[in-house]
Each structure stands twice: as C-alpha cells, then as structure tokens.
Amino acid sequence: MKELASLEDINVSEENLLEEKFQSKVSRRRFLEAGSAVLVAAAGLQAAEGQEPRAVPRSADHHLPNEEEPGPNNTTLDRQNPNSVWAPETDAGGQQPFKYSFSLAHKRLEQGGWTRQVTVRDLPISKKMAGVEMRLISGGIRELHWHVGAEWALMLYGAARITAVDQEGRSHVSDVKEGDLWIFPGGIPHSIQGLGPDGCRFLLVFDDGNFNEFETFLITDWLAHTPSEVLAKNFGVPESTFAKVPKKELFIFGRELPRPLAEEKRQAEEGTGPVPHAFDFRPSEMQPNKKARGGEVKIIDRKIWPATNIAAAIVTLKPGGLRELHWHPNEDEWQYYVTGKGRMTVFAAGAHARTMDFEEGDVGYIEKSMPHYIENTGDTDLVFIEVFPTPFYEDISLAEWMAHTPFRLTDEHLQVGEDFLAKISKKEAVVTPQ
Ligand code: MN
Ligand code: MN
C-alpha cells in the first residue's frame, strides 16, 4: 500500500509538472502579447525577438493579465488607497508604512466625552510623537493632570477653557475656539473643559511616541493613592477634609459650565500672576508665511510663540496644489489630515520609495531628513498639519538646493539644461504652483 501510494504520488507530481509547464508557456505568451505593445509605446523599449521584456507591463486601466485581481478584495479600502493598490512605477517596496487612521483607534467612551490615540504601538515608525483626539461635551472636563512629554493641541471644533500652572506657580486660564492652539510643556499640570453650546473636539500631539493618554498623572488617582493622614499633614487640616476624594480616577467627566473667565482667571492668578508667555496661540490672527496659487502655509514655532517647544505648520493645498519636494534636517514630522484628500511619497534612500493616500483623520509620519511631497488629489481644499518635536521649524527644498548649487554641476547630474536651473526661484516656494 505504501509503495503504491508513493507511485501514485510520483505520477501525480509528473502530471502537475507537465500541467505547470503548459500553463506557464500559455501565460507567458499571453503576457508578452498583451504587454509588448504597451512596453514599446510607454517605455520606448525595443522588445527584440526572443528577449525577455526589461520592464513590467502596466496599463493605465489595469487590464493586463498580470494586473488582474481575482479573489477577495476590500473594495472600500482599495478606493481610499489607490496609490497602494496601484503604486506609481517610481515606488519600490520594502519601506515600512507611515500611515494610520484614527478611525481604527479604540475609542474610550466616558460620561463627559470620548478619546482615542495613535501611538508607536499602533504605527511603529512614529517613535518620537503620538496623537490623541478628544471630544468633551458642554461642561465636560478632562481631569486635572500632567505627563512627562509636552502636549501641543489644535482645536478642531467648538470651544474650551484651558487651565495650567507653571514652575513659579504662575497661572494660565483662557478660552480657546476652533482653529486655536495650546502648548503644555512637559510636567506642567493642566485641564480642559468643554464650553457651550456644544462642547469641543481637539487634537493633541505629544513629543513622545510611546505616550499613553490612559496613563497620565491624575489629581484624583494621586490623592487616592496617598495616605489621608499625609494629606491632612500636608495641608494642616483634619483628615475628614479628604473624605469625599474619589477612590478611582475621573479622567473625563461631565459638570456644569465654568464660571465667567475673568472671575476664574483672577482667582487662579492671585499672588503669582499669569505665566510670562501665553500657553495658547491663535493662528487665525496671523498672515500666512507663504501664499501661492497652489495654497498657503502658516509656520508656528518659538520665533512667534515663545511658550512652545513644539514647532508646527498648517498647510492648505488647493485642488492640484503641491507641498513641494523637501525634507526636514532637524526632526521627524508627525502629520494629521484635517480635511480633503492627498497623497505623499516618502523616499527612504537605497532606492526605496513608497506612496500612500491620506484623508480626514489620518496620521502620517516622516523620519528626519527623509524627502517627501504632499499633493492634493481631491477636488476640495486639502488641510493638514505638520508637527515637529523641536522648538524651531526647519526645511530644505529640492528647488532651493538646486537654485543655490552651481548650475553646471547639477546639469552634469540631471541633464535638465542650465536654462531651467537658472530660472528656479531663488526663494523657497513651499507650495506650488506659485
Ligand atoms: Mn494632557
Ligand atoms: Mn514636511
């Protein structure tokens, strides 16, 4: 029986081998027939008799045999990621993903709102920064707390009251609205409360990829884990003062709306005054640093906002607009897409390049000095933010580099003509078309 079985196996294998040979001949013929015309036309290659084609056949509508996609396809995700399904020919694999969506993040729901986060645990490339989205209902409070890393925020919707106290006991209390920013440097205790009529939603960015919003230093959690006789001694009051301190963290909870801003500010500043540099910033009150037909850019760093140790750019690209080819020599870049659709290619040296698509709620990440561009691929404005874990914004663009290198030298590399090189703007474009 055993011998018979193995004989059968051999016969079957031989049959399979023959079948495979036949199939590969047929498919190779189909492949060459379908591909050769496209190849010759598109790449200008000579498909000489008896020679293997030197490039992979491709078609604009992806109809070629080697482009077929039989079997399961997630068409919803495919539609959102056309540059992953059909990568530009200039892409080359082997590069880790640099995109994650808040839509995939776990949402922690509380009575006063919700929160979710995208950290290095979700997006392994994002080692130096992490992001949090939060919604607070009208009156909803993000509990008094602090953390090791700095917190940079963009208000996405509604209005909120923020509070903080610095190392000198100086206070910051202010109301922020959609489009405003705040910074809480590392270790600075703070709170956020949703205002009327419908609370708020905001984005937080931390200069620590391993940040965890669910494990911050909370005032309730700390007091619940300190002996009440020590609390009593600390303040010189009876232990009973602390009888109602919650035994468990509040984290995000609903309360009445705060009192008038002037009243709360006066109370908090008594004896020490306000912080010397405001922790909030209003980009709506500044002019764009660059304005072009393709869009505009506002750069917000310590040059104009002395309190911040996190630099950022707010970029708006018109349909077809391009955030020009560039890189950042000083730090990694963390991105958040506020509205619209775009694509980004990151070139990672060693012939590696990858293009990914982005839309509302997506996070992008680019490591220090890796060149990239962002293109609006939709028919509405694309708005995204670039955030850097450093006080000052820095970039170098391809055009800027070429404009300030001897034209002869660049032309000897690229053969683009010295006339073209001489005409490149001497000032960085940032956004094109100009
Ligand atoms: Mn915080
Ligand atoms: Mn960039």
mmCIF file of C-alpha atoms in Angstrom, residues 12-27:
data_model
loop_
_atom_site.group_PDB
_atom_site.id
_atom_site.type_symbol
_atom_site.label_atom_id
_atom_site.label_comp_id
_atom_site.label_asym_id
_atom_site.label_seq_id
_atom_site.Cartn_x
_atom_site.Cartn_y
_atom_site.Cartn_z
ATOM 1 C CA VAL A 12 0.501 12.955 -9.854
ATOM 2 C CA SER A 13 3.602 15.068 -9.424
ATOM 3 C CA GLU A 14 4.672 14.397 -13.010
ATOM 4 C CA GLU A 15 1.247 15.362 -14.255
ATOM 5 C CA ASN A 16 1.372 18.532 -12.193
ATOM 6 C CA LEU A 17 4.777 19.329 -13.563
ATOM 7 C CA LEU A 18 3.576 18.943 -17.149
ATOM 8 C CA GLU A 19 0.481 20.993 -16.438
ATOM 9 C CA GLU A 20 2.576 23.712 -14.839
ATOM 10 C CA LYS A 21 4.934 23.803 -17.831
ATOM 11 C CA PHE A 22 1.964 24.116 -20.179
ATOM 12 C CA GLN A 23 0.325 26.820 -18.111
ATOM 13 C CA SER A 24 3.482 28.855 -17.801
ATOM 14 C CA LYS A 25 4.023 28.679 -21.595
ATOM 15 C CA VAL A 26 0.466 29.852 -22.226
ATOM 16 C CA SER A 27 0.545 32.609 -19.654
#
